[in-house]
């Protein structure tokens, strides 16, 4: 129960008692905070201003951790990944119109990636917005948010705050997780009501993400298919990592003996060094497999939509898909055995149905994969052993790989093009949910937001491997990292531009080419500017040492890793998606 006080008194930090004989009161500010706390939400990622400045202040005063950012998009990405890591909706708090819009990219990205998040934005007065009379930061935010997220709600009355927050939480985490928008008009915050009635109006959400147990028929159908398969394959996606059914998933893979491929953020669900990992023979297994079981992975562009050259001869595959979203089935190709349910339950049911007589996959299949793997790994080892000057992506990532191997509990954040693609294949992960990256959209700008939230939510060291372009999208948040003294080590792969730094302006004009940055930029000085550690690394030994120092000390660190500006390729590994001019002039 909170006694009503004026915001200005809270600003002084002196709570006032209710006058004797008067009923204790509460208000919109306190009800929002109480509703979040009641539901176990302890952290807010945001950026203060009218009308939510006091909400942020009061939340901190009431014991919540309030992490203020320099731009709402980064706060939004932080909230989204907090949701992914904890299975509780991450909360992002913004001001109206422009602040809301800045947060919206992250909300849409969270929805696309199936991360549970709630964007709470203050908004202007309904009466003025609806008549378009030109209020301060006027915008019909609810209407704008609605098509970009899983659900959107507005609360107009203090007594409905409990319901609004409860609905937002349920919508974010139940079924397929996603982003929810909660619109809180300025007038709501100062609405006053009896404190006891207020407390009674709040809802502690019971079983917010209920288990969805699949039918035995559906799991039986899938297991029958797998049993008959000559070349079975399991693909683990970030839905499997999100589900936190790590032991069951590992048991399923190991008991069936089926080779598996981890999608990017599912790396580490089983250690990448696991003998059944087929990651080093990816093209081979995608082309050759006859039965593929997808667990928490969509057949979207990242898997070439389940068809085309990548997947071998037409009609050569049968798919099993385990997903909480029934509507996901058949979205790209026919799913022969859909299993609709939550991954924890689905995998547990399958484990219970696998008898002692389960036959391991045919040895010629696993042997063929092992041979390809060995060949590819040997080739990669030879490449990684080289140490050119300046560094290229491979030699720098060999150093990163060694540091992560020594600290498997560290969380790796990764964005860029070449920096992303090479890191994904070179840096082995050993534990679940330790690799966070650009996800389904391949969005740049997640870097510092993800890094901040990963550190705040887990307390573990964070290593952010950033292309220099990618880093620029959220680079100002190095101040946030320093301000909260977070154990984040940012490594900027500095090759002077987007993809590479070698383009030239063909006209001879002094403007550089559109993909080129200032050459030799000192990103390390940015971290130093705010009291952190800044280092320049020109070779793998320097890079490794600086990373080890950062991880050991826990001090905010930025390592400016100098990479050959001719290394890498346009668009990394997805150059095929990049249209080229048909007519050369
Ligand atoms: P990736 O990018 O790693 O391939 P996707 O984001 O495409 O993974 O797929 C994740 C899938 O996981 C989504 O279709 C989502 O509905 C599903 N999912 C998320 N959480 C669960 C869960 N707890 N149980 C079952 N499916 C889930
Ligand atoms: N804007 C947003 C929000 N997301 C994007 N994905 C892009 C632009 C386009 N883009 C990519 O897809 S990767 C990339 C951009 C701008 C940056 C690549 O350069 P880098 O990485 O320096 O970060 P590499 O490792 O040098 O290739």
XYZ file of C-alpha atoms and ligand atoms in Angstrom:
639
model
C 0.000 0.000 0.000
C 1.349 3.393 -0.913
C 0.299 6.664 0.622
C -0.472 9.388 -1.866
C 2.173 11.979 -2.170
C 2.874 14.759 -4.595
C 5.497 14.005 -7.239
C 7.584 16.939 -6.025
C 7.848 15.438 -2.551
C 8.996 12.180 -4.051
C 11.600 14.108 -5.902
C 13.050 15.100 -2.527
C 12.888 11.469 -1.469
C 10.808 12.229 1.637
C 7.622 10.180 1.687
C 4.768 11.846 3.527
C 2.407 9.945 5.830
C -1.341 10.206 5.315
C -2.895 12.695 7.680
C -4.507 10.968 10.698
C -8.144 10.144 10.100
C -7.849 10.385 6.315
C -7.999 7.293 4.137
C -4.723 6.228 2.584
C -4.689 6.934 -1.114
C -2.755 5.709 -4.079
C -2.349 7.003 -7.620
C -1.671 5.849 -11.162
C 2.109 6.056 -10.789
C 2.124 3.762 -7.781
C -0.421 1.357 -9.187
C 1.667 0.766 -12.327
C 4.755 0.095 -10.222
C 2.867 -2.106 -7.750
C 1.292 -4.095 -10.601
C 4.685 -4.766 -12.210
C 6.308 -5.693 -8.904
C 3.418 -7.943 -7.944
C 4.182 -9.904 -11.097
C 7.869 -10.275 -10.385
C 9.048 -7.611 -12.813
C 12.027 -5.965 -11.185
C 13.814 -4.127 -13.990
C 12.795 -1.268 -16.263
C 14.803 -0.181 -19.319
C 13.879 3.285 -20.495
C 14.494 6.948 -21.032
C 12.758 9.559 -18.850
C 10.755 12.651 -19.831
C 7.163 13.944 -19.848
C 4.958 12.228 -18.711
C 6.905 9.296 -17.267
C 9.810 10.966 -15.435
C 8.240 10.420 -12.046
C 7.263 6.872 -12.968
C 10.966 6.112 -13.457
C 11.948 7.939 -10.251
C 9.260 6.313 -8.162
C 10.015 2.871 -9.581
C 13.598 3.273 -8.433
C 12.464 4.567 -5.039
C 10.208 1.508 -4.730
C 13.145 -0.836 -5.245
C 12.970 -1.556 -8.977
C 16.160 -1.382 -11.033
C 15.710 1.426 -13.542
C 18.297 1.483 -16.316
C 18.230 4.753 -18.261
C 19.522 4.755 -21.816
C 20.587 7.472 -24.267
C 18.125 6.380 -26.970
C 14.858 4.470 -26.587
C 15.624 1.953 -29.314
C 18.493 0.613 -27.247
C 16.330 0.474 -24.124
C 13.757 -1.431 -26.180
C 16.296 -3.948 -27.444
C 17.481 -4.378 -23.849
C 13.936 -5.092 -22.660
C 13.385 -7.564 -25.501
C 16.477 -9.603 -24.757
C 15.764 -9.469 -21.022
C 12.479 -11.154 -21.926
C 14.263 -13.799 -23.985
C 16.716 -14.541 -21.196
C 14.215 -14.677 -18.332
C 10.858 -15.736 -19.862
C 9.369 -12.700 -18.098
C 8.381 -9.753 -20.256
C 11.157 -7.172 -20.424
C 9.775 -3.686 -19.830
C 10.767 -0.628 -21.855
C 9.509 2.773 -20.696
C 9.378 5.762 -23.031
C 7.865 9.222 -23.406
C 5.196 9.936 -26.003
C 5.360 10.294 -29.807
C 9.093 10.442 -30.697
C 10.191 8.385 -27.687
C 7.438 5.883 -28.414
C 8.467 5.675 -32.077
C 12.093 5.186 -31.077
C 11.019 2.240 -28.944
C 8.751 0.805 -31.610
C 11.522 -0.691 -33.771
C 12.568 -2.791 -30.800
C 8.959 -3.777 -30.082
C 8.448 -4.914 -33.674
C 11.791 -6.708 -33.648
C 10.864 -8.461 -30.385
C 7.592 -9.620 -31.917
C 9.352 -10.882 -35.038
C 11.828 -12.811 -32.905
C 9.225 -14.155 -30.445
C 10.765 -12.315 -27.469
C 8.336 -11.293 -24.713
C 8.447 -7.552 -24.063
C 6.149 -4.744 -22.984
C 6.662 -1.245 -24.337
C 5.055 1.179 -21.902
C 4.784 4.675 -23.326
C 3.262 7.771 -21.832
C 0.871 9.487 -24.229
C -0.927 12.789 -24.692
C -4.528 13.569 -23.778
C -7.029 11.461 -25.672
C -9.463 14.318 -26.193
C -6.825 16.470 -27.899
C -5.211 13.629 -29.843
C -8.545 12.406 -31.205
C -9.561 15.876 -32.349
C -6.030 16.446 -33.658
C -5.774 19.721 -31.819
C -2.006 19.697 -31.631
C -0.995 18.543 -28.147
C 2.590 18.301 -26.923
C 3.966 15.196 -28.632
C 0.559 14.339 -30.033
C 0.177 10.967 -31.695
C -2.363 8.156 -31.814
C 0.196 5.724 -30.454
C -2.142 2.814 -29.835
C -3.245 2.716 -33.477
C 0.330 2.942 -34.705
C 1.628 0.219 -32.410
C -1.168 -2.269 -33.032
C -0.059 -3.753 -36.378
C 3.540 -3.984 -35.203
C 3.100 -6.076 -32.078
C 1.234 -9.033 -30.663
C -1.267 -6.997 -28.636
C -1.844 -3.359 -27.676
C -3.819 -1.951 -24.761
C -4.627 1.499 -23.367
C -5.572 2.170 -19.758
C -7.720 5.235 -19.083
C -8.669 4.700 -15.438
C -6.462 4.022 -12.431
C -8.694 1.155 -11.317
C -7.968 -0.626 -14.632
C -4.178 -0.558 -14.303
C -4.123 -4.017 -12.736
C -6.085 -5.482 -15.616
C -3.996 -3.613 -18.205
C -0.694 -4.861 -16.798
C -2.024 -8.410 -16.356
C -3.259 -8.537 -19.940
C 0.028 -7.164 -21.218
C 2.001 -9.810 -19.317
C -0.205 -12.677 -20.492
C -0.167 -11.511 -24.080
C 3.628 -11.182 -24.058
C 4.524 -14.598 -22.630
C 1.683 -16.983 -23.439
C 1.664 -19.042 -26.635
C 4.218 -17.641 -29.070
C 5.913 -14.872 -27.083
C 6.039 -11.370 -28.513
C 5.900 -7.645 -27.993
C 2.988 -5.859 -26.321
C 2.278 -2.159 -26.272
C 0.750 -0.560 -23.181
C -0.438 3.017 -23.673
C -0.616 5.104 -20.509
C -1.984 8.641 -21.042
C -0.475 11.395 -18.907
C -3.714 11.958 -17.021
C -3.741 8.398 -15.712
C -0.665 8.840 -13.554
C -2.110 11.442 -11.216
C -5.513 9.807 -10.852
C -6.105 9.055 -7.195
C -7.999 6.209 -5.584
C -8.374 4.566 -2.207
C -5.192 2.608 -1.560
C -6.917 -0.550 -0.396
C -9.238 -0.604 -3.373
C -6.201 0.054 -5.540
C -4.338 -2.905 -4.068
C -7.399 -5.082 -4.600
C -7.609 -4.007 -8.233
C -4.192 -5.463 -9.031
C -3.845 -8.920 -10.545
C -1.086 -11.383 -9.868
C -1.137 -13.371 -13.065
C -1.493 -17.083 -12.361
C 0.326 -19.387 -14.783
C 1.091 -16.679 -17.383
C 2.564 -19.109 -19.941
C 0.576 -22.304 -19.466
C 2.150 -25.512 -20.713
C 0.699 -26.714 -23.969
C 0.904 -30.480 -24.022
C 0.816 -31.904 -27.541
C -1.406 -34.819 -28.422
C 0.174 -38.259 -28.155
C -1.007 -38.868 -31.671
C 1.100 -35.998 -32.993
C 4.284 -37.038 -31.191
C 3.706 -40.678 -32.155
C 3.357 -39.691 -35.806
C 6.619 -37.776 -35.622
C 8.511 -40.604 -33.957
C 7.248 -43.080 -36.557
C 8.658 -40.844 -39.268
C 11.983 -40.521 -37.479
C 12.216 -44.273 -36.976
C 11.849 -44.900 -40.696
C 14.320 -42.179 -41.651
C 17.573 -43.131 -43.319
C 19.115 -39.706 -42.880
C 17.374 -37.929 -39.988
C 18.333 -34.439 -38.805
C 17.224 -32.236 -35.909
C 17.340 -28.436 -36.231
C 17.271 -26.483 -32.972
C 16.131 -22.852 -33.105
C 16.013 -20.010 -30.637
C 12.509 -21.100 -29.591
C 14.195 -24.206 -28.165
C 16.719 -22.051 -26.331
C 13.949 -19.770 -25.037
C 11.952 -22.736 -23.725
C 14.588 -23.490 -21.039
C 14.076 -27.224 -21.503
C 17.824 -27.708 -21.838
C 18.149 -31.108 -20.147
C 15.193 -32.619 -22.006
C 16.400 -31.367 -25.379
C 19.856 -32.727 -24.766
C 18.372 -36.070 -23.702
C 16.253 -36.242 -26.851
C 19.217 -35.555 -29.108
C 21.483 -37.983 -27.287
C 18.963 -40.795 -26.863
C 17.889 -40.699 -30.481
C 21.482 -40.304 -31.681
C 20.264 -38.002 -34.461
C 22.707 -35.380 -35.787
C 21.593 -31.811 -35.092
C 22.157 -28.311 -36.413
C 21.816 -25.322 -34.088
C 20.432 -22.084 -35.497
C 22.495 -19.071 -34.491
C 20.965 -18.324 -31.080
C 20.484 -22.035 -30.311
C 24.259 -22.512 -30.341
C 25.354 -23.791 -26.945
C 22.031 -25.464 -26.174
C 24.288 -28.461 -26.540
C 27.987 -27.542 -26.622
C 29.139 -26.794 -30.172
C 31.861 -29.401 -29.632
C 29.216 -32.123 -29.168
C 29.935 -35.139 -31.420
C 26.387 -35.055 -32.820
C 26.655 -31.421 -33.951
C 26.523 -31.293 -37.734
C 27.241 -27.557 -37.868
C 30.546 -28.060 -39.670
C 28.731 -30.116 -42.329
C 25.708 -27.806 -42.628
C 25.282 -27.718 -46.408
C 25.745 -31.458 -46.633
C 23.121 -32.366 -44.034
C 20.555 -29.868 -45.316
C 20.902 -31.275 -48.793
C 21.010 -34.947 -47.829
C 18.657 -35.375 -44.849
C 15.400 -37.216 -45.570
C 13.497 -36.432 -42.342
C 14.085 -33.110 -40.594
C 12.695 -32.295 -37.167
C 12.526 -28.572 -36.441
C 12.367 -27.707 -32.760
C 11.606 -24.010 -32.163
C 12.863 -22.905 -35.571
C 10.844 -21.466 -38.451
C 11.402 -22.421 -42.072
C 11.922 -18.760 -42.961
C 14.636 -17.147 -45.096
C 17.297 -18.267 -42.631
C 16.535 -21.842 -43.719
C 15.895 -20.947 -47.370
C 12.147 -21.465 -46.764
C 12.663 -25.231 -46.662
C 13.097 -25.490 -50.418
C 15.435 -24.830 -53.330
C 18.982 -25.942 -53.935
C 19.954 -25.840 -50.243
C 17.480 -28.623 -49.524
C 18.488 -31.024 -52.275
C 16.196 -32.776 -54.703
C 12.585 -31.665 -54.738
C 10.366 -33.818 -52.574
C 13.370 -35.449 -50.896
C 12.390 -34.260 -47.404
C 9.727 -34.807 -44.856
C 9.433 -32.311 -42.057
C 8.452 -32.638 -38.415
C 7.933 -29.306 -36.653
C 7.614 -28.714 -32.927
C 6.156 -25.273 -32.296
C 3.771 -23.592 -29.907
C 2.118 -21.769 -32.788
C -0.240 -24.007 -34.763
C -0.417 -21.423 -37.531
C 3.308 -21.763 -38.180
C 2.787 -25.218 -39.715
C 2.837 -25.442 -43.536
C 3.860 -21.775 -43.784
C 6.552 -22.554 -46.352
C 6.397 -26.261 -47.148
C 4.162 -29.119 -46.054
C 4.786 -30.327 -42.522
C 4.247 -34.083 -42.475
C 4.204 -34.328 -38.681
C 3.243 -31.129 -36.856
C 3.614 -31.166 -33.070
C 1.799 -28.228 -31.564
C 2.817 -27.634 -27.986
C 5.419 -26.053 -25.780
C 8.861 -27.457 -26.391
C 9.443 -28.619 -22.822
C 6.249 -30.682 -22.834
C 6.635 -31.895 -26.410
C 10.170 -33.113 -25.883
C 9.230 -34.752 -22.575
C 6.358 -36.615 -24.252
C 8.636 -37.800 -27.056
C 11.226 -38.974 -24.544
C 8.567 -40.998 -22.778
C 7.542 -42.603 -26.073
C 11.035 -43.566 -27.177
C 11.352 -47.178 -26.189
C 14.504 -49.027 -25.151
C 14.409 -50.552 -28.632
C 15.066 -47.186 -30.320
C 17.485 -47.755 -33.157
C 20.298 -45.295 -33.701
C 20.375 -43.624 -37.128
C 22.091 -45.624 -39.889
C 25.849 -45.624 -39.421
C 26.566 -44.693 -43.048
C 24.726 -41.397 -42.452
C 26.544 -40.458 -39.260
C 29.855 -41.611 -40.715
C 29.404 -39.511 -43.847
C 28.659 -36.466 -41.679
C 31.685 -37.109 -39.464
C 33.942 -37.305 -42.521
C 32.668 -33.988 -43.901
C 32.989 -32.392 -40.496
C 36.564 -33.530 -40.039
C 37.530 -32.239 -43.458
C 35.877 -28.864 -42.954
C 37.207 -28.442 -39.417
C 40.745 -29.206 -40.586
C 40.404 -26.611 -43.340
C 39.099 -24.052 -40.854
C 41.898 -24.846 -38.364
C 44.480 -24.115 -41.069
C 42.830 -20.775 -41.856
C 42.604 -19.823 -38.180
C 46.266 -20.679 -37.604
C 47.371 -17.937 -40.000
C 48.172 -14.575 -38.490
C 48.199 -11.953 -41.213
C 48.951 -8.271 -40.618
C 46.621 -6.459 -40.349
C 44.241 -8.997 -38.775
C 41.442 -10.440 -40.860
C 38.102 -11.677 -39.510
C 39.452 -15.197 -39.030
C 42.588 -14.368 -37.091
C 40.758 -11.916 -34.813
C 37.935 -14.383 -34.201
C 40.417 -17.139 -33.359
C 41.398 -14.976 -30.373
C 37.745 -14.414 -29.457
C 37.086 -18.141 -29.718
C 39.872 -18.908 -27.219
C 38.588 -16.345 -24.713
C 35.016 -17.693 -24.917
C 36.300 -21.250 -24.522
C 38.000 -20.243 -21.287
C 34.875 -18.387 -20.073
C 31.923 -20.433 -21.341
C 29.612 -18.597 -18.940
C 30.246 -15.275 -20.727
C 27.441 -13.979 -22.939
C 28.363 -13.166 -26.517
C 26.447 -10.413 -28.297
C 27.118 -10.272 -32.030
C 26.169 -7.986 -34.915
C 27.592 -6.825 -38.234
C 27.767 -8.624 -41.574
C 31.084 -10.438 -41.918
C 31.681 -10.001 -38.194
C 28.395 -11.795 -37.560
C 28.729 -14.564 -40.116
C 32.295 -15.483 -39.263
C 31.771 -15.258 -35.505
C 28.762 -17.543 -35.757
C 30.819 -20.267 -37.403
C 34.165 -19.732 -35.641
C 33.259 -18.974 -32.013
C 32.023 -22.148 -30.302
C 29.367 -21.763 -27.607
C 29.137 -24.143 -24.678
C 26.076 -23.153 -22.673
C 22.448 -22.333 -23.559
C 21.338 -18.736 -24.211
C 24.879 -17.360 -24.295
C 24.755 -16.145 -27.882
C 22.531 -13.164 -28.644
C 22.488 -11.671 -32.096
C 20.646 -9.887 -34.894
C 17.986 -12.612 -35.076
C 15.203 -13.019 -37.579
C 15.457 -9.584 -39.171
C 19.231 -9.328 -39.223
C 18.759 -5.963 -37.552
C 21.724 -3.721 -36.779
C 21.555 -1.802 -33.517
C 20.857 -4.538 -30.992
C 24.442 -4.510 -29.726
C 24.658 -2.227 -26.720
C 21.031 -2.733 -25.639
C 21.480 -6.510 -25.607
C 24.840 -6.152 -23.845
C 23.419 -3.950 -21.091
C 20.446 -6.223 -20.423
C 22.544 -9.392 -20.562
C 24.820 -7.954 -17.872
C 21.942 -6.624 -15.763
C 19.823 -9.777 -15.948
C 22.577 -12.367 -15.481
C 25.500 -10.605 -13.782
C 27.768 -12.547 -16.157
C 30.557 -11.032 -18.251
C 29.363 -9.869 -21.665
C 31.481 -9.819 -24.813
C 29.976 -7.817 -27.681
C 31.566 -8.603 -31.041
C 30.609 -5.685 -33.249
C 31.171 -4.681 -36.850
C 32.188 -1.006 -36.885
C 29.013 -0.078 -38.750
C 26.847 -2.197 -36.455
C 28.409 -0.613 -33.363
C 27.558 2.865 -34.607
C 23.823 2.199 -34.296
C 23.992 2.043 -30.505
C 27.513 3.258 -29.729
C 26.461 6.107 -27.451
C 25.326 3.532 -24.907
C 28.960 2.989 -23.909
C 28.144 5.838 -21.524
C 25.289 3.723 -20.107
C 27.663 0.783 -19.724
C 30.135 3.002 -17.835
C 27.405 4.690 -15.766
C 26.111 1.387 -14.422
C 29.629 -0.097 -14.279
C 28.584 -3.147 -16.257
C 31.007 -5.989 -17.042
C 30.787 -5.451 -20.786
C 33.700 -5.836 -23.184
C 32.919 -4.363 -26.599
C 35.166 -5.457 -29.444
C 34.787 -3.276 -32.528
C 35.978 -4.989 -35.701
C 37.242 -1.840 -37.338
C 37.626 -2.202 -41.085
C 36.727 1.414 -41.924
C 33.249 0.888 -43.279
C 30.065 -1.030 -43.900
C 31.213 -4.553 -44.962
C 34.633 -3.252 -46.049
C 36.444 0.057 -46.199
C 37.690 -0.019 -49.751
C 34.965 1.535 -51.901
C 35.827 4.720 -53.776
C 33.610 7.460 -55.115
C 33.831 6.966 -58.882
C 33.160 10.654 -59.597
C 36.357 11.858 -57.975
C 34.302 14.124 -55.639
C 35.714 14.545 -52.135
C 32.696 12.754 -50.593
C 33.734 9.219 -49.727
C 31.768 6.208 -51.039
C 28.485 5.429 -49.213
C 29.953 2.399 -47.432
C 33.125 4.097 -46.173
C 33.824 5.651 -42.735
C 36.600 7.821 -41.314
C 39.709 5.688 -41.647
C 41.527 4.668 -38.491
C 38.707 5.863 -36.226
C 39.527 5.623 -32.485
C 36.431 3.898 -31.109
C 38.476 3.076 -28.001
C 38.519 6.782 -27.122
C 34.710 6.707 -26.824
C 34.877 4.309 -23.892
C 37.699 6.277 -22.292
C 35.632 9.445 -22.557
C 33.242 8.013 -19.959
C 35.815 6.497 -17.612
C 36.004 3.006 -19.118
C 39.007 1.200 -20.534
C 39.898 1.761 -24.200
C 42.444 -0.415 -26.013
C 43.734 -0.682 -29.575
C 44.494 -4.251 -30.691
C 46.474 -4.791 -33.882
C 47.167 -8.518 -33.561
C 45.449 -11.592 -32.072
C 47.722 -11.688 -29.012
C 46.861 -8.085 -28.097
C 43.185 -8.739 -28.700
C 43.171 -11.872 -26.564
C 45.046 -10.176 -23.728
C 42.742 -7.149 -23.732
C 39.656 -9.373 -23.719
C 40.993 -11.496 -20.885
C 41.786 -8.364 -18.872
C 38.280 -7.043 -19.466
C 36.553 -10.293 -18.518
C 38.708 -10.686 -15.402
C 38.358 -7.092 -14.201
C 34.696 -6.669 -15.157
C 35.526 -3.077 -16.152
C 33.666 -1.538 -19.083
C 36.098 -1.957 -21.963
C 36.158 -1.167 -25.654
C 38.749 -2.856 -27.823
C 39.330 -1.256 -31.187
C 40.418 -4.301 -33.213
C 42.078 -3.207 -36.429
C 40.888 -5.414 -39.296
C 42.150 -5.425 -42.874
C 39.782 -3.144 -44.777
C 39.928 -5.437 -47.785
C 38.813 -8.473 -45.785
C 35.230 -9.688 -45.901
C 32.593 -9.588 -48.596
C 29.672 -7.341 -49.443
C 26.670 -8.272 -47.244
C 28.640 -11.127 -45.633
C 27.041 -14.464 -46.503
C 23.766 -13.071 -47.783
C 25.085 -11.231 -50.807
C 22.610 -13.264 -52.889
C 19.791 -11.175 -51.374
C 21.395 -7.926 -52.522
C 19.990 -6.753 -55.880
C 22.586 -5.537 -58.362
C 22.028 -2.865 -60.966
C 21.063 -4.501 -64.248
C 22.476 -1.629 -66.265
C 26.000 -0.437 -65.621
C 26.544 3.229 -66.437
P 15.535 -19.393 -35.332
O 15.677 -17.982 -35.829
O 16.526 -19.750 -34.285
O 15.464 -20.363 -36.448
P 12.766 -18.761 -34.993
O 12.687 -17.447 -34.283
O 12.578 -18.730 -36.460
O 14.123 -19.491 -34.579
O 11.686 -19.755 -34.407
C 11.341 -19.787 -33.078
C 10.042 -20.569 -32.999
O 9.917 -21.074 -31.678
C 8.805 -19.743 -33.269
O 8.064 -20.296 -34.319
C 8.024 -19.793 -31.954
O 6.628 -19.906 -32.140
C 8.584 -21.022 -31.293
N 8.556 -21.011 -29.837
C 8.970 -20.053 -29.000
N 8.860 -20.429 -27.730
C 8.368 -21.683 -27.749
C 8.032 -22.653 -26.752
N 8.208 -22.397 -25.454
N 7.533 -23.828 -27.156
C 7.342 -24.103 -28.476
N 7.661 -23.249 -29.449
C 8.161 -22.055 -29.108
N 20.039 -0.946 -40.957
C 19.534 -1.839 -40.092
C 18.673 -1.363 -38.966
N 19.777 -3.130 -40.191
C 20.523 -3.580 -41.217
N 20.719 -4.895 -41.302
C 21.114 -2.695 -42.149
C 20.835 -1.371 -41.969
C 21.970 -3.132 -43.330
N 23.234 -3.722 -42.855
C 23.409 -5.075 -42.748
O 22.577 -5.952 -43.030
S 24.939 -5.437 -42.093
C 25.350 -3.804 -41.952
C 24.323 -2.992 -42.416
C 24.383 -1.511 -42.399
C 26.672 -3.385 -41.369
C 27.837 -4.160 -41.914
O 29.027 -3.547 -41.598
P 29.824 -3.842 -40.275
O 30.217 -5.352 -40.423
O 30.979 -2.951 -40.224
O 28.932 -3.776 -39.097
P 31.363 -6.078 -41.250
O 31.722 -7.181 -40.360
O 32.478 -5.124 -41.467
O 30.816 -6.610 -42.520
